[in-house]
Short mmCIF file of C-alpha atoms in Angstrom, two decimals:
data_model
loop_
_atom_site.label_atom_id
_atom_site.label_comp_id
_atom_site.label_asym_id
_atom_site.label_seq_id
_atom_site.Cartn_x
_atom_site.Cartn_y
_atom_site.Cartn_z
CA MET A 1 27.21 48.29 -40.41
CA VAL A 2 24.17 46.14 -41.13
CA LEU A 3 23.42 45.48 -44.76
CA VAL A 4 20.04 46.71 -45.98
CA TRP A 5 19.18 44.97 -49.24
CA PRO A 6 16.00 45.27 -51.29
CA ILE A 7 13.30 42.84 -50.17
CA ALA A 8 13.64 40.81 -53.35
CA ALA A 9 17.28 40.12 -52.60
CA ALA A 10 16.34 38.12 -49.51
CA ALA A 11 13.77 35.98 -51.25
CA GLY A 12 14.42 32.33 -51.74
CA ASN A 13 14.68 30.61 -48.39
CA GLY A 14 11.77 32.14 -46.55
CA HIS A 15 13.90 33.40 -43.65
CA ASP A 16 17.04 35.39 -42.89
CA LEU A 17 19.33 32.51 -41.96
CA PRO A 18 22.26 31.94 -44.34
CA MET A 19 21.90 28.66 -46.18
CA LEU A 20 25.17 28.35 -48.09
CA GLU A 21 27.71 28.35 -45.24
CA VAL A 22 28.07 24.58 -45.46
CA LEU A 23 29.51 25.14 -48.96
CA GLY A 24 32.09 27.57 -47.63
CA ILE A 25 30.12 30.72 -48.52
CA SER A 26 29.94 33.21 -45.66
CA ALA A 27 26.70 34.90 -44.63
CA PHE A 28 28.01 38.21 -46.00
CA ASP A 29 28.93 36.68 -49.36
CA GLU A 30 25.52 35.04 -49.56
CA ARG A 31 23.81 38.40 -49.07
CA ILE A 32 25.95 39.92 -51.80
CA TYR A 33 25.05 36.99 -54.04
CA ARG A 34 21.35 37.44 -53.37
CA ALA A 35 21.63 41.15 -54.15
CA VAL A 36 23.29 40.42 -57.50
CA LEU A 37 20.73 37.70 -58.17
CA ALA A 38 17.89 40.17 -57.60
CA SER A 39 19.46 42.95 -59.72
CA PRO A 40 21.11 41.59 -62.88
CA GLY A 41 23.74 43.97 -64.20
CA ILE A 42 24.27 45.73 -60.89
CA THR A 43 27.50 47.72 -60.50
CA LEU A 44 29.95 47.78 -57.65
CA GLN A 45 29.00 51.38 -56.92
CA GLU A 46 25.32 50.44 -56.68
CA LEU A 47 26.12 47.63 -54.25
CA VAL A 48 28.15 50.06 -52.13
CA ALA A 49 25.33 52.60 -52.12
CA ARG A 50 22.74 50.02 -51.08
CA SER A 51 24.80 48.34 -48.41
CA GLY A 52 26.86 51.07 -46.79
CA GLU A 53 29.85 48.74 -46.90
CA SER A 54 33.23 49.66 -48.35
CA SER A 55 33.91 49.02 -52.01
CA GLY A 56 36.96 46.94 -51.05
CA ARG A 57 34.94 44.53 -48.92
CA ILE A 58 32.24 44.12 -51.57
CA GLN A 59 34.81 43.68 -54.35
CA SER A 60 36.51 40.94 -52.32
CA SER A 61 33.14 39.25 -51.85
CA LEU A 62 32.39 39.42 -55.58
CA THR A 63 35.80 37.94 -56.35
CA ARG A 64 35.13 35.00 -54.00
CA LEU A 65 31.69 34.45 -55.51
CA GLN A 66 33.16 34.57 -59.01
CA SER A 67 35.77 31.96 -58.07
CA LYS A 68 32.93 29.64 -57.01
CA GLY A 69 31.08 30.20 -60.28
CA LEU A 70 28.14 32.03 -58.68
CA VAL A 71 28.53 35.40 -60.44
CA ASN A 72 29.98 36.71 -63.69
CA ARG A 73 31.52 40.07 -64.48
CA LEU A 74 30.18 41.86 -67.56
CA TRP A 75 32.92 43.98 -69.02
CA GLY A 76 32.31 47.52 -70.16
CA ARG A 77 33.06 51.11 -69.29
CA SER A 78 31.42 50.45 -65.92
CA PRO A 79 31.75 46.74 -65.09
CA ARG A 80 28.51 45.10 -64.07
CA TRP A 81 27.76 41.87 -62.27
CA THR A 82 25.20 39.18 -62.92
CA ALA A 83 24.43 35.88 -61.21
CA THR A 84 24.85 32.56 -62.94
CA ASN A 85 21.97 30.09 -62.93
CA PRO A 86 21.63 29.20 -59.21
CA GLY A 87 20.36 25.70 -59.93
CA THR A 88 23.43 24.90 -61.99
CA ALA A 89 26.03 26.78 -59.92
CA ILE A 90 24.93 25.64 -56.48
CA ARG A 91 24.41 22.04 -57.54
CA SER A 92 27.93 22.09 -58.95
CA LEU A 93 29.27 23.26 -55.57
CA VAL A 94 27.24 20.56 -53.82
CA ARG A 95 28.74 17.92 -56.12
CA CYS A 96 32.25 19.19 -55.35
CA PHE A 97 31.47 19.14 -51.64
CA GLN A 98 30.04 15.64 -51.91
CA GLY A 99 33.15 14.60 -53.81
CA GLU A 100 35.30 15.83 -50.93
CA LEU A 101 33.19 13.86 -48.46
CA ASP A 102 33.44 10.76 -50.66
CA ARG A 103 37.22 11.08 -50.75
CA VAL A 104 37.31 11.42 -46.97
CA THR A 105 35.13 8.31 -46.68
CA ASP A 106 37.41 6.39 -49.07
CA THR A 107 40.44 7.47 -47.07
CA ALA A 108 38.75 6.35 -43.85
CA ASP A 109 38.06 2.94 -45.39
CA GLU A 110 41.69 2.61 -46.51
CA LEU A 111 42.99 3.63 -43.10
CA GLU A 112 40.64 1.23 -41.34
CA THR A 113 41.87 -1.60 -43.56
CA ALA A 114 45.46 -0.73 -42.68
CA PHE A 115 44.45 -0.42 -39.05
CA ARG A 116 42.90 -3.88 -38.94
CA ALA A 117 45.91 -5.31 -40.77
CA VAL A 118 48.08 -4.65 -37.71
CA GLY A 119 45.56 -6.31 -35.41
CA GLN A 120 43.75 -3.32 -33.92
CA ASP A 121 40.02 -2.95 -33.44
CA PRO A 122 38.67 0.49 -34.42
CA ASP A 123 35.99 0.17 -31.76
CA ASP A 124 38.79 0.42 -29.16
CA ILE A 125 40.08 3.64 -30.68
CA GLY A 126 37.03 5.84 -30.75
CA HIS A 127 34.48 7.55 -32.92
CA PHE A 128 34.95 10.47 -35.32
CA GLU A 129 32.09 12.41 -36.87
CA VAL A 130 32.22 15.46 -39.16
CA LEU A 131 29.79 18.19 -38.09
CA ALA A 132 28.77 20.27 -41.11
CA GLY A 133 26.99 23.59 -40.75
CA PRO A 134 26.74 26.10 -37.89
CA GLU A 135 23.38 24.83 -36.62
CA VAL A 136 24.66 21.25 -36.24
CA LEU A 137 27.85 22.47 -34.59
CA ALA A 138 25.95 24.71 -32.17
CA ARG A 139 23.66 21.83 -31.20
CA TRP A 140 26.59 19.51 -30.45
CA TYR A 141 28.44 22.27 -28.58
CA ARG A 142 25.49 22.56 -26.22
CA GLN A 143 25.05 18.78 -25.97
CA VAL A 144 28.67 18.12 -25.03
CA GLN A 145 28.35 20.59 -22.15
CA GLN A 146 25.00 19.20 -21.04
CA GLU A 147 26.42 15.66 -20.91
CA ALA A 148 29.51 16.68 -18.91
CA LYS A 149 29.60 15.35 -15.35
CA ASP A 150 33.01 16.47 -14.07
CA GLU A 151 34.92 19.01 -16.17
CA VAL A 152 34.84 21.00 -19.40
CA LEU A 153 38.14 22.16 -20.92
CA THR A 154 38.06 24.88 -23.56
CA PHE A 155 40.36 26.69 -25.96
CA ASP A 156 38.39 29.91 -26.53
CA ARG A 157 39.12 32.06 -29.57
CA PRO A 158 37.16 33.53 -32.50
CA PRO A 159 35.27 32.86 -34.67
CA TYR A 160 32.17 31.87 -32.71
CA VAL A 161 29.29 29.68 -33.84
CA LEU A 162 26.92 31.21 -31.31
CA ASP A 163 27.36 34.47 -29.45
CA TYR A 164 30.72 34.67 -27.70
CA ARG A 165 28.74 34.40 -24.43
CA ASN A 166 27.92 30.89 -23.24
CA PRO A 167 24.64 31.01 -21.27
CA LEU A 168 24.76 27.27 -20.56
CA GLN A 169 28.06 27.53 -18.72
CA SER A 170 26.76 29.31 -15.61
CA ASP A 171 24.06 26.66 -15.15
CA ARG A 172 26.56 23.82 -15.47
CA LEU A 173 28.96 25.52 -13.05
CA ARG A 174 26.16 25.69 -10.51
CA ASP A 175 25.56 21.98 -11.13
CA GLY A 176 29.11 21.32 -9.96
CA VAL A 177 30.79 20.88 -13.35
CA ARG A 178 34.22 22.50 -13.38
CA TYR A 179 35.19 24.74 -16.30
CA ARG A 180 38.78 25.53 -17.17
CA THR A 181 39.20 27.88 -20.12
CA ILE A 182 42.27 29.15 -21.92
CA TYR A 183 41.43 32.34 -23.82
CA ALA A 184 43.28 33.74 -26.80
CA PRO A 185 43.78 37.53 -26.59
CA GLU A 186 41.47 37.88 -29.61
CA ALA A 187 38.59 36.60 -27.45
CA PHE A 188 38.59 39.99 -25.72
CA GLN A 189 38.17 42.05 -28.89
CA HIS A 190 34.38 41.99 -28.35
CA GLU A 191 33.00 44.82 -26.25
CA GLY A 192 31.72 43.41 -22.98
CA ALA A 193 33.82 40.23 -23.16
CA LEU A 194 35.74 41.11 -20.01
CA ASP A 195 32.52 41.77 -18.07
CA GLN A 196 31.23 38.40 -19.23
CA LEU A 197 34.42 36.76 -17.97
CA ASP A 198 33.96 38.48 -14.59
CA THR A 199 30.48 36.96 -14.37
CA MET A 200 31.81 33.48 -15.10
CA LEU A 201 34.69 33.84 -12.63
CA LYS A 202 32.21 34.70 -9.88
CA VAL A 203 30.36 31.42 -10.41
CA GLY A 204 33.51 29.33 -10.53
CA GLU A 205 35.17 29.36 -13.95
CA GLN A 206 38.95 29.03 -13.91
CA ALA A 207 40.39 31.18 -16.68
CA ARG A 208 43.79 31.87 -18.16
CA VAL A 209 45.01 33.72 -21.23
CA LEU A 210 47.62 32.58 -23.74
CA PRO A 211 48.60 34.14 -27.08
CA GLY A 212 48.87 31.84 -30.05
CA LEU A 213 46.20 29.25 -29.22
CA PRO A 214 46.45 26.78 -32.11
CA PHE A 215 42.72 26.10 -32.52
CA LYS A 216 39.31 26.19 -30.84
CA MET A 217 38.28 23.23 -28.75
CA VAL A 218 35.77 22.06 -26.17
CA LEU A 219 36.52 18.82 -24.31
CA ALA A 220 34.29 17.18 -21.70
CA ASP A 221 35.23 14.63 -19.03
CA GLN A 222 38.38 13.62 -20.96
CA ARG A 223 36.25 11.50 -23.29
CA VAL A 224 34.65 13.70 -25.97
CA ALA A 225 35.96 16.73 -27.87
CA ILE A 226 34.90 19.08 -30.65
CA MET A 227 37.44 20.97 -32.75
CA PRO A 228 37.24 22.71 -36.15
CA LEU A 229 38.55 21.19 -39.37
CA HIS A 230 39.73 24.67 -40.36
CA LEU A 231 40.06 27.97 -38.53
CA HIS A 232 39.96 31.36 -40.24
CA LEU A 233 39.58 34.30 -37.88
CA HIS A 234 37.23 36.30 -40.10
CA GLN A 235 35.20 33.45 -41.60
CA PRO A 236 32.41 31.48 -39.93
CA LEU A 237 33.04 27.93 -38.83
CA SER A 238 31.50 25.56 -41.36
CA ARG A 239 32.87 22.13 -40.41
CA SER A 240 34.19 20.60 -37.21
CA VAL A 241 34.92 17.10 -35.98
CA LEU A 242 33.40 15.33 -32.98
CA ILE A 243 35.82 12.90 -31.32
CA ARG A 244 34.70 10.31 -28.78
CA GLY A 245 36.74 7.87 -26.69
CA SER A 246 39.88 8.20 -28.81
CA THR A 247 43.57 8.27 -27.97
CA MET A 248 43.43 11.64 -29.72
CA VAL A 249 41.23 12.91 -26.87
CA VAL A 250 43.96 11.83 -24.44
CA ALA A 251 46.50 13.77 -26.51
CA LEU A 252 44.25 16.85 -26.52
CA VAL A 253 43.94 16.69 -22.73
CA GLU A 254 47.73 16.54 -22.42
CA LEU A 255 48.06 19.50 -24.79
CA PHE A 256 45.54 21.47 -22.75
CA GLU A 257 47.41 20.78 -19.50
CA ARG A 258 50.72 21.88 -21.01
CA MET A 259 49.23 25.11 -22.34
CA TRP A 260 47.37 25.65 -19.06
CA ARG A 261 50.72 25.71 -17.25
CA GLU A 262 52.05 28.27 -19.74
CA ALA A 263 48.97 30.53 -19.66
CA VAL A 264 48.50 33.64 -17.52
CA PRO A 265 45.84 33.33 -14.76
CA MET A 266 43.06 35.89 -14.85
CA TYR A 267 42.82 37.79 -11.54
CA PRO A 268 44.71 35.20 -9.51
CA GLN A 269 44.40 37.13 -6.23
CA ALA A 270 40.66 37.69 -6.39
CA THR A 271 39.64 34.26 -7.62
CA PRO A 272 42.35 31.70 -6.96
CA PRO A 273 41.77 29.05 -9.63
CA ASP A 274 42.61 26.02 -7.56
CA SER A 275 44.65 24.96 -4.58
CA THR A 276 45.22 21.52 -6.02
CA PRO A 277 48.90 20.73 -6.70
CA GLY A 278 49.98 19.70 -10.15
CA PRO A 279 48.81 20.94 -13.54
CA VAL A 280 45.48 22.35 -12.33
CA GLY A 281 46.68 24.76 -9.65
CA ASP A 282 48.51 28.03 -10.28
CA PRO A 283 52.29 28.10 -9.94
CA ALA A 284 53.49 29.62 -6.71
CA PRO A 285 55.35 32.95 -6.82
CA GLU A 286 59.10 32.93 -6.47
CA GLU A 287 60.07 32.58 -2.83
CA ASP A 288 62.10 35.78 -2.78
CA GLY A 289 59.30 37.78 -4.39
CA GLU A 290 57.46 40.40 -2.32
CA ARG A 291 53.71 39.88 -2.50
CA MET A 292 51.49 42.92 -2.99
CA ASP A 293 47.79 43.59 -3.31
CA LEU A 294 46.16 45.23 -6.32
CA ASP A 295 42.57 46.27 -6.77
CA LEU A 296 40.34 44.46 -9.28
CA GLU A 297 40.91 47.02 -12.04
CA ASP A 298 44.69 46.74 -11.78
CA ARG A 299 44.47 42.92 -11.73
CA ARG A 300 42.36 43.07 -14.88
CA LEU A 301 44.85 45.39 -16.53
CA LEU A 302 47.84 43.29 -15.55
CA ALA A 303 46.26 40.08 -16.82
CA LEU A 304 45.39 41.60 -20.19
CA LEU A 305 48.87 43.08 -20.54
CA ALA A 306 50.45 39.74 -19.74
CA ALA A 307 48.17 38.10 -22.29
CA GLY A 308 49.52 40.34 -25.03
CA LEU A 309 46.45 42.45 -25.81
CA LYS A 310 47.04 45.66 -27.72
CA ASP A 311 46.30 49.01 -26.10
CA ASP A 312 43.22 49.64 -28.25
CA ALA A 313 41.67 46.29 -27.29
CA ILE A 314 42.39 46.84 -23.59
CA ALA A 315 40.95 50.36 -23.71
CA ARG A 316 37.80 49.00 -25.33
CA GLN A 317 37.34 46.48 -22.51
CA PHE A 318 37.75 49.22 -19.91
CA GLY A 319 35.41 51.55 -21.78
CA THR A 320 38.04 54.24 -21.89
CA SER A 321 40.30 56.03 -24.36
CA PRO A 322 43.85 54.93 -25.21
CA ARG A 323 45.08 58.13 -23.56
CA SER A 324 43.30 57.31 -20.29
CA LEU A 325 44.62 53.76 -20.53
CA ARG A 326 48.18 55.05 -20.74
CA ARG A 327 47.61 56.92 -17.47
CA LYS A 328 46.37 53.69 -15.87
CA LEU A 329 49.45 51.90 -17.18
CA ARG A 330 51.73 54.54 -15.74
CA HIS A 331 50.05 54.16 -12.36
CA LEU A 332 50.38 50.37 -12.50
CA PHE A 333 54.05 50.57 -13.52
CA ASP A 334 54.70 52.90 -10.58
CA GLU A 335 53.06 50.38 -8.24
CA LEU A 336 55.35 47.68 -9.62
CA ASN A 337 58.43 49.94 -9.67
CA ALA A 338 58.81 49.27 -13.41
CA GLU A 339 59.59 51.44 -16.42
CA THR A 340 58.61 49.09 -19.26
CA ARG A 341 56.09 46.34 -19.91
CA PHE A 342 58.83 43.76 -19.72
CA GLN A 343 59.96 45.01 -16.31
CA ALA A 344 56.34 45.10 -15.16
CA GLY A 345 55.95 41.47 -16.20
CA VAL A 346 59.08 40.45 -14.28
CA GLN A 347 57.97 42.33 -11.16
CA ALA A 348 54.46 40.91 -11.39
CA ARG A 349 55.88 37.39 -11.60
CA ARG A 350 58.16 37.96 -8.60
CA ARG A 351 55.23 39.22 -6.54
CA GLY A 352 52.90 36.39 -7.45
CA LEU A 353 50.55 38.49 -9.55
CA VAL A 354 50.76 36.39 -12.73
#
């Protein structure tokens, strides 16, 4: 549900964009902070009434804000909340953040000294740059794709800096840039995500699904990569690192290829990802397996099952109820002559469906 705060609570930055994310304060927490700032002595119940959010979520937000020194709790029969002086509190957070950056810089200097001591030139190793703030990260995410000439490799999982859709991708695919993407199952929690994937597959994306992706990543032409410095599923990305021309990029490419081989192809019959032998192409089915044809809906269902999505998430992508989904599953299992999901997976593998 969208928060609806009093007008005064949004005052301060002249627009609706969150300004404190770079300090590790989420957009939601910032809105809670602004509400407390505008209404000194406000209670939890009043915040709940104004926002429509649960008391648990708002209480968690207040606790986080209190830990950062932005709000104080006034004890009494009905506890109330008040904001600390923003000039003092926020500047203190900025100093802490700057201190972290200074320590990183000092560490980089020490490591470079050690690096040179063994006769290596850092210019031969590559370039690392910390990207702070969602706007900076979004700009570089677009730029890396725009500069790609051959191929973009992606680990796709929440959270997202922009919308989970990538409007630039279809244009680059039409330009001849190849996209290979490994999706985490959580990437399909958004309604419409599967339809978006269908659109990208039609213009040439090669997609697979793999549970347990370790992090987000975009990597272009085996020379430049962006990956987050931290990854919390329910918190916005605040800092990432840009890596250019480094041996670490080579390692990330090797990791991608290994996980690509382990991942489940999306709709392999309808859109064969590649006929190229080696790590890019799909593994062939077992020679003794009987091939069979499935319609697009069954291929979708089989791919999402193999990827480990829960029934509720799959039903949401199909726009149906869990009960209707179970009927679809029963039909698919009958087609595969299977009684359980495990048996269905074995049969699908034998028949070259995953």
